[in-house]
JSON list of C-alpha atoms in Angstrom, two decimals:
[
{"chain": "A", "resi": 294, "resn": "UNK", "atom": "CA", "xyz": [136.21, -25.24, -115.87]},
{"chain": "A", "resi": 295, "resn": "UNK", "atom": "CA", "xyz": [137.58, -24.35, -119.59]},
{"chain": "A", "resi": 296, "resn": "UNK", "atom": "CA", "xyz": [138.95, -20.92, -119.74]},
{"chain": "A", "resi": 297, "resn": "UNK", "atom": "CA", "xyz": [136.79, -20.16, -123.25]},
{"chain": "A", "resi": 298, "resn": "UNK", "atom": "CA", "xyz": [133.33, -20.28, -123.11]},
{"chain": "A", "resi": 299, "resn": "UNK", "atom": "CA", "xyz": [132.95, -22.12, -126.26]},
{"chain": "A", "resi": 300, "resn": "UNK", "atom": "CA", "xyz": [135.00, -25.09, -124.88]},
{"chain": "A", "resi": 301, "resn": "UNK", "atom": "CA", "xyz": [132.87, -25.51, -121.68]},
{"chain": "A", "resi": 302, "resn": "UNK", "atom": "CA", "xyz": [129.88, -25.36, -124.86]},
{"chain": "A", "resi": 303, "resn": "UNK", "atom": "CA", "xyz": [131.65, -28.26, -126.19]},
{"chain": "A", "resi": 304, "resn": "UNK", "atom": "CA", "xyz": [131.87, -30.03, -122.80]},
{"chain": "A", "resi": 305, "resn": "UNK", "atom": "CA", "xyz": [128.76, -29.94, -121.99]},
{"chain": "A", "resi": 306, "resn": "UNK", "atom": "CA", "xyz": [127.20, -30.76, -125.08]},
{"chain": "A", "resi": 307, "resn": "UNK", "atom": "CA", "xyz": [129.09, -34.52, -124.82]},
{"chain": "A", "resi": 308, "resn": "UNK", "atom": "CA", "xyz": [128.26, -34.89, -121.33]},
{"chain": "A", "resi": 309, "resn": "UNK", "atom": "CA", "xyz": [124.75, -34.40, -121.99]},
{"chain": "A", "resi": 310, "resn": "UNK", "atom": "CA", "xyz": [125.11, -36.66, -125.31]},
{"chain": "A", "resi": 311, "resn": "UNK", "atom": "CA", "xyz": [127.23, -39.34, -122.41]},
{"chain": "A", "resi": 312, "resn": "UNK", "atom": "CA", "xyz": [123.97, -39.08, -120.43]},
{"chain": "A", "resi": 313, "resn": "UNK", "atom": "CA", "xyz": [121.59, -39.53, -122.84]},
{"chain": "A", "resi": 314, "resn": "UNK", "atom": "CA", "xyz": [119.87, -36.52, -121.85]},
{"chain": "A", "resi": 315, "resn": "UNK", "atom": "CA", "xyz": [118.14, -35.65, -125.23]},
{"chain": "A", "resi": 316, "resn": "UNK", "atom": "CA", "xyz": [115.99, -33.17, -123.85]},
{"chain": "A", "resi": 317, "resn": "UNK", "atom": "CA", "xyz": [119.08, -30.86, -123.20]},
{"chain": "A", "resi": 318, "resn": "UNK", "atom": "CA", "xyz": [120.84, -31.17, -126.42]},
{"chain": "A", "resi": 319, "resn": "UNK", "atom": "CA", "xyz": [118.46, -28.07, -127.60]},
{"chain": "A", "resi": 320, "resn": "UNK", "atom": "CA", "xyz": [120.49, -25.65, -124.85]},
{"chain": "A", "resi": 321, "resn": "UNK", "atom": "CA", "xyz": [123.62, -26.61, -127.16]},
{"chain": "A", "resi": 322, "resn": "UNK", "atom": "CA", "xyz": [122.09, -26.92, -130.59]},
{"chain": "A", "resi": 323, "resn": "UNK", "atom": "CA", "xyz": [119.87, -24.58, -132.12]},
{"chain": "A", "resi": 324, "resn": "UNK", "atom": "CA", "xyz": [116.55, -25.93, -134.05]},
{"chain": "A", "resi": 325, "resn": "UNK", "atom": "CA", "xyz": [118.39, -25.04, -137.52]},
{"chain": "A", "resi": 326, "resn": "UNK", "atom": "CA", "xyz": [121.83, -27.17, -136.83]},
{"chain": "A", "resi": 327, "resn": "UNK", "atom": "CA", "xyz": [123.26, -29.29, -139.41]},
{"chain": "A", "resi": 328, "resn": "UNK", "atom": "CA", "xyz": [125.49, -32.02, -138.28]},
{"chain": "A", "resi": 329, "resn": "UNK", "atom": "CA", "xyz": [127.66, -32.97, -141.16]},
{"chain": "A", "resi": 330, "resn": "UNK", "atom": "CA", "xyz": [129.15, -36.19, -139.67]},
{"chain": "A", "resi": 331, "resn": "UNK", "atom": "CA", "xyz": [128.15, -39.38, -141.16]},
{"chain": "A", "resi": 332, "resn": "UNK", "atom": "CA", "xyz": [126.09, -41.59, -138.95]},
{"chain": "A", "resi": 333, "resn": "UNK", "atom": "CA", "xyz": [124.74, -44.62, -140.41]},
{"chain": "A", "resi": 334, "resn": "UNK", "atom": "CA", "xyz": [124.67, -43.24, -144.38]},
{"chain": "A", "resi": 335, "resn": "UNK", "atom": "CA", "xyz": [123.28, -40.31, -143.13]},
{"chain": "A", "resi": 336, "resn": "UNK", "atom": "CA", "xyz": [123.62, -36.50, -141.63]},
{"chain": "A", "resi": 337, "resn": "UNK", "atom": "CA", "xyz": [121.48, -34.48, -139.65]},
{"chain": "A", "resi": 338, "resn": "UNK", "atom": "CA", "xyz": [119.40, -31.68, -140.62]},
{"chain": "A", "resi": 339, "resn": "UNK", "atom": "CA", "xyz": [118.00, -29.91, -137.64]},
{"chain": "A", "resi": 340, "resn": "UNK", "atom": "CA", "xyz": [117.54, -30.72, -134.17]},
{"chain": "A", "resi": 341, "resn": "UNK", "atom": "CA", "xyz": [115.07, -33.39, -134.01]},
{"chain": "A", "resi": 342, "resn": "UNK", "atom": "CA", "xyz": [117.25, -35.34, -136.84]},
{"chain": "A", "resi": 343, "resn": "UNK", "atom": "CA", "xyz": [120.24, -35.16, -134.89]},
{"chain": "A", "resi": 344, "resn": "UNK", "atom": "CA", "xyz": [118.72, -36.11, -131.99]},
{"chain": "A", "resi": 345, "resn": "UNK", "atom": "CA", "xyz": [117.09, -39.06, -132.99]},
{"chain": "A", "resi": 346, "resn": "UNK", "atom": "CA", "xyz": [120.42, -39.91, -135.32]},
{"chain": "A", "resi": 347, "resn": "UNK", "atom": "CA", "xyz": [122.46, -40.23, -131.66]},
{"chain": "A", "resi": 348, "resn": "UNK", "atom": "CA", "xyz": [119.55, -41.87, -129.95]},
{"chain": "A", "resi": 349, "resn": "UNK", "atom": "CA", "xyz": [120.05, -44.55, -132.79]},
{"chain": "A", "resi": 350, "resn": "UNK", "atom": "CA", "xyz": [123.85, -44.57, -131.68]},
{"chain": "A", "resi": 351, "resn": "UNK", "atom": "CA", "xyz": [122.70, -45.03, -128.31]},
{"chain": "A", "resi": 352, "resn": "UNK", "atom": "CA", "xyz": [120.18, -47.99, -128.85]},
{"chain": "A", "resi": 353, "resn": "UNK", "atom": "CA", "xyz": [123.25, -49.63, -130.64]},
{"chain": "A", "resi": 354, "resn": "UNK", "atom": "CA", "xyz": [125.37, -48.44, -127.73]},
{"chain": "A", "resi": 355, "resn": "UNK", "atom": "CA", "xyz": [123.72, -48.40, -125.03]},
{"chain": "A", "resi": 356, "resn": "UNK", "atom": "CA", "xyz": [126.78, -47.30, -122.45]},
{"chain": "A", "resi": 357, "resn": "UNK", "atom": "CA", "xyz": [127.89, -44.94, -125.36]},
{"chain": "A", "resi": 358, "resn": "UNK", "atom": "CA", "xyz": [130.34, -41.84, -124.13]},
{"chain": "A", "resi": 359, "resn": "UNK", "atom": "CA", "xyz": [132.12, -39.23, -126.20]},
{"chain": "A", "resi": 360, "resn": "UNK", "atom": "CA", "xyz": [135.36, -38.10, -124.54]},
{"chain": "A", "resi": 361, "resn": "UNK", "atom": "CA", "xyz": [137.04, -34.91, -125.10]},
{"chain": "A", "resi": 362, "resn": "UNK", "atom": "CA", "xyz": [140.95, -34.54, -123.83]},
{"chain": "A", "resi": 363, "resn": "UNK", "atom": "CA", "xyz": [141.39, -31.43, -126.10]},
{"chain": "A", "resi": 364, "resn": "UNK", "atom": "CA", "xyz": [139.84, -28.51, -126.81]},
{"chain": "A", "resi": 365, "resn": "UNK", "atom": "CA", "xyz": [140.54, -26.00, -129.07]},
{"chain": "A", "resi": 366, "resn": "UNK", "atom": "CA", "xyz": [138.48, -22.43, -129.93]},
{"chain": "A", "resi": 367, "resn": "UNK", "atom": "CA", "xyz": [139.26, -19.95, -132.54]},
{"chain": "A", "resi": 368, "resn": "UNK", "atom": "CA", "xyz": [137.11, -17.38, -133.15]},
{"chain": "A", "resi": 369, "resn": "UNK", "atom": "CA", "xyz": [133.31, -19.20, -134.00]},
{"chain": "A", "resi": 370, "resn": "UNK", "atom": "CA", "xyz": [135.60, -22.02, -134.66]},
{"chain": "A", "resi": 371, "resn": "UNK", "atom": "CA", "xyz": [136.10, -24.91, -132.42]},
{"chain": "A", "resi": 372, "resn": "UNK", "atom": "CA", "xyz": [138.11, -28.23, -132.57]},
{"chain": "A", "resi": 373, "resn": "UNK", "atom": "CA", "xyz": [138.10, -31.11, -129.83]},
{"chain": "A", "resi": 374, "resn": "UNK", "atom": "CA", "xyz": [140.29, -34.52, -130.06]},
{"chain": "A", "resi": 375, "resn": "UNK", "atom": "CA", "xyz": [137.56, -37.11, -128.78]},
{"chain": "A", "resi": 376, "resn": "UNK", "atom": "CA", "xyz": [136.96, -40.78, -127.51]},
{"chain": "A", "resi": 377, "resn": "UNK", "atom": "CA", "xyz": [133.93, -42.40, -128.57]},
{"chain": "A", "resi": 378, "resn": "UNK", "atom": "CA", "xyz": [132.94, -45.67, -126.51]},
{"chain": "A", "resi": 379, "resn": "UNK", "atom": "CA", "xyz": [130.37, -48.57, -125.64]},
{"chain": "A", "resi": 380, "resn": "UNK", "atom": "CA", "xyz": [129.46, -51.92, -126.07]},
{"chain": "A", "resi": 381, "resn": "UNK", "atom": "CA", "xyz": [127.86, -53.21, -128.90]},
{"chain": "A", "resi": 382, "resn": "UNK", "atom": "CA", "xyz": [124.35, -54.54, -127.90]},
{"chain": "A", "resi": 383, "resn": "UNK", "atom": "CA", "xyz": [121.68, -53.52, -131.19]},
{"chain": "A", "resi": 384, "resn": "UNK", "atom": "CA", "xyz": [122.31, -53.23, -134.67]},
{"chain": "A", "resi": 385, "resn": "UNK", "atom": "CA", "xyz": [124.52, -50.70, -136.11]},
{"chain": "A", "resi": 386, "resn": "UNK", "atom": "CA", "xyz": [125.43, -49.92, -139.48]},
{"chain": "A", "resi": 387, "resn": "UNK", "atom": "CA", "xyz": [123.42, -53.18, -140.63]},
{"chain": "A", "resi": 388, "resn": "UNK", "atom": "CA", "xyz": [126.09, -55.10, -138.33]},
{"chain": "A", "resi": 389, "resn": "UNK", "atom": "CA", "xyz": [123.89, -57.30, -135.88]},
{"chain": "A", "resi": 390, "resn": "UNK", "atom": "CA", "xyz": [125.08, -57.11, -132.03]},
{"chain": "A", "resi": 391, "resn": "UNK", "atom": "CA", "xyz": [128.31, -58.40, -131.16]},
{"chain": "A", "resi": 392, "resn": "UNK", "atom": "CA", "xyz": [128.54, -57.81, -127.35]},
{"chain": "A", "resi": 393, "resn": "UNK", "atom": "CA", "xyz": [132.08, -56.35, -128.25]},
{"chain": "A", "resi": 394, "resn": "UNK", "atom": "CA", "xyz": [133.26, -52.79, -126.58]},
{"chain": "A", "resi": 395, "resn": "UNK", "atom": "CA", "xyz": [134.69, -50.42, -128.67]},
{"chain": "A", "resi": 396, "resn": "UNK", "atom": "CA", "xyz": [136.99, -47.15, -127.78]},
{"chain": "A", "resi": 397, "resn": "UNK", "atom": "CA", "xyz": [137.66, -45.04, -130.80]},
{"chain": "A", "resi": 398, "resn": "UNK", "atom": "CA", "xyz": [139.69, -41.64, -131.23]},
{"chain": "A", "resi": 399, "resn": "UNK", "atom": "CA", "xyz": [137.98, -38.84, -133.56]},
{"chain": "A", "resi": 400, "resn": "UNK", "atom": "CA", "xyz": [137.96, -35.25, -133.90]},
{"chain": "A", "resi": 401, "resn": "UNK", "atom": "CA", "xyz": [135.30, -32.84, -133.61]},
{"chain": "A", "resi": 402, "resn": "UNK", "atom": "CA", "xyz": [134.90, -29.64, -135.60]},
{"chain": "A", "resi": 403, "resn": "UNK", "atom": "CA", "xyz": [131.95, -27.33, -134.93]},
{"chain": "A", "resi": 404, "resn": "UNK", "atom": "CA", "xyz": [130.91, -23.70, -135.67]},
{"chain": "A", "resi": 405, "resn": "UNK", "atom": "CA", "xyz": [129.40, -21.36, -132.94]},
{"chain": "A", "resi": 406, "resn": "UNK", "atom": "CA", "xyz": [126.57, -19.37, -133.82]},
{"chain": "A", "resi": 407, "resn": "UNK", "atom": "CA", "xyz": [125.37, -17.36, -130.90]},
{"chain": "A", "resi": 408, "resn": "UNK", "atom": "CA", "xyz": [126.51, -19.44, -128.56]},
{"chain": "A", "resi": 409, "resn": "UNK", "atom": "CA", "xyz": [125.27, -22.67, -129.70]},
{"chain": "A", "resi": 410, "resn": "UNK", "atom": "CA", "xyz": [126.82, -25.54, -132.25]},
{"chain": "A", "resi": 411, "resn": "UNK", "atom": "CA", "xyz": [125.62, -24.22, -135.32]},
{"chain": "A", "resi": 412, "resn": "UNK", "atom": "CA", "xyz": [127.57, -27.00, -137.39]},
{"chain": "A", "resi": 413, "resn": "UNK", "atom": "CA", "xyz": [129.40, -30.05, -136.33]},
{"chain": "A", "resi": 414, "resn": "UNK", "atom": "CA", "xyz": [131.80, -32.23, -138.21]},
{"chain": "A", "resi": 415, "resn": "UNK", "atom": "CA", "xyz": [133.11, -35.14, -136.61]},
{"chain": "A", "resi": 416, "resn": "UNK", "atom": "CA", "xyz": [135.20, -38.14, -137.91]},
{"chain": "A", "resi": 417, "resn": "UNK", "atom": "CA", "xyz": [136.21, -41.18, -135.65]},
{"chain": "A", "resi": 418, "resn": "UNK", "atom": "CA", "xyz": [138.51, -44.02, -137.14]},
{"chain": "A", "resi": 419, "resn": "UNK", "atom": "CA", "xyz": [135.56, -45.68, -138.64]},
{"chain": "A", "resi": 420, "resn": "UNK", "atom": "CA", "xyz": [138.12, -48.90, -139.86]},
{"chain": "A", "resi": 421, "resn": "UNK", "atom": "CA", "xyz": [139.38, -49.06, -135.85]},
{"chain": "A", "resi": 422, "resn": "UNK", "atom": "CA", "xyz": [135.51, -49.51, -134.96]},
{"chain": "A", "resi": 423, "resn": "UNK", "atom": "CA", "xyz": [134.93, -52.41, -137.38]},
{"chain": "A", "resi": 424, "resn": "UNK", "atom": "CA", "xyz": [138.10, -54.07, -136.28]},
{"chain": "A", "resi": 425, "resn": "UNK", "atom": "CA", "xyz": [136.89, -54.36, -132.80]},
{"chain": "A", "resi": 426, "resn": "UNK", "atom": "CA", "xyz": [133.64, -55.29, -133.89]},
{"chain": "A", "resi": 427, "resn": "UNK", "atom": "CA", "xyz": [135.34, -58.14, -135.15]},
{"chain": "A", "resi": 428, "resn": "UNK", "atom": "CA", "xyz": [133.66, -57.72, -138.71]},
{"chain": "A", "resi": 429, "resn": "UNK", "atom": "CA", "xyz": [136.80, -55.93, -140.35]},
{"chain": "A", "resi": 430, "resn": "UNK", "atom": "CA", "xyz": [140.45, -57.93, -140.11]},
{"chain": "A", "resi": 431, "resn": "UNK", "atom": "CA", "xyz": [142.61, -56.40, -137.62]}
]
C-alpha cells in the first residue's frame, strides 16, 4: 500500500491496464481524459479513445504489462518511472509480428482531477523498442 492516495491511483490504473481489464479503466479515468502520449501517430481524446488506443497495444502485445518502481505525487501532479513489456505477436506501428519480447523503461506524468487521471503523458524509449524488435540497428 502507497502512502498517497494518488500513487495507489496510479497503481491500480496499470494493473488494471496489465490485466486487460478495460471495463475498469473508467474508475481511474474520467469520460473527458486526454492522454497526450503518442501511440501509434496518435493520442487519445476521451475514454473510449484511450481505451481502444491500449486495446490496440494489447492485440500487438498480447502479454503486455506496465511496471511502476517509482512513484512520485505533488499536489494534482504525479510522476511514475515505468516498465513497459510483451511479446510482439500483431502488427504495431505498421511493423508486422516479430515474435520478439520487448522490456522498455518510460516515465509517466499524469494530472489528478478529482481523484481520477485527468491527463497522462507518458514517454518510453521508443528507439530501445525498435532495437529489440530487430527493425532498428542496435
Amino acid at each position: 500500500m502507497f502512502e498517497h492516495k494518488h500513487q495507489q491511483l496510479l497503481k491500480n490504473f496499470y494493473d488494471a491496464a496489465s490485466d486487460g481489464q478495460w471495463d475498469k479503466i473508467g474508475d481511474f479515468m474520467p469520460e473527458d481524459a486526454i492522454n497526450h502520449t503518442p501511440l501509434q501517430g496518435r493520442t487519445g481524446k476521451g475514454l473510449a479513445d484511450i481505451k481502444a488506443e491500449f486495446q490496440e497495444l494489447v492485440k500487438a502485445f498480447p502479454d503486455f504489462k506496465i511496471e511502476a518502481s517509482d512513484i512520485c505525487v505533488e499536489g494534482d501532479k504525479a510522476t511514475a518511472r515505468i516498465t513497459i513489456s510483451g511479446t510482439h505477436k500483431g502488427e504495431f506501428a505498421g511493423i508486422p509480428p516479430t515474435g520478439k519480447r520487448i522490456t522498455v523503461g518510460g516515465i509517466d506524468y499524469v494530472h489528478i482531477k478529482h481523484d481520477k487521471l485527468a491527463e497522462r503523458w507518458g514517454y518510453y524509449d521508443q528507439m530501445q523498442m525498435m532495437q529489440q524488435l530487430g527493425v532498428m540497428p542496435g
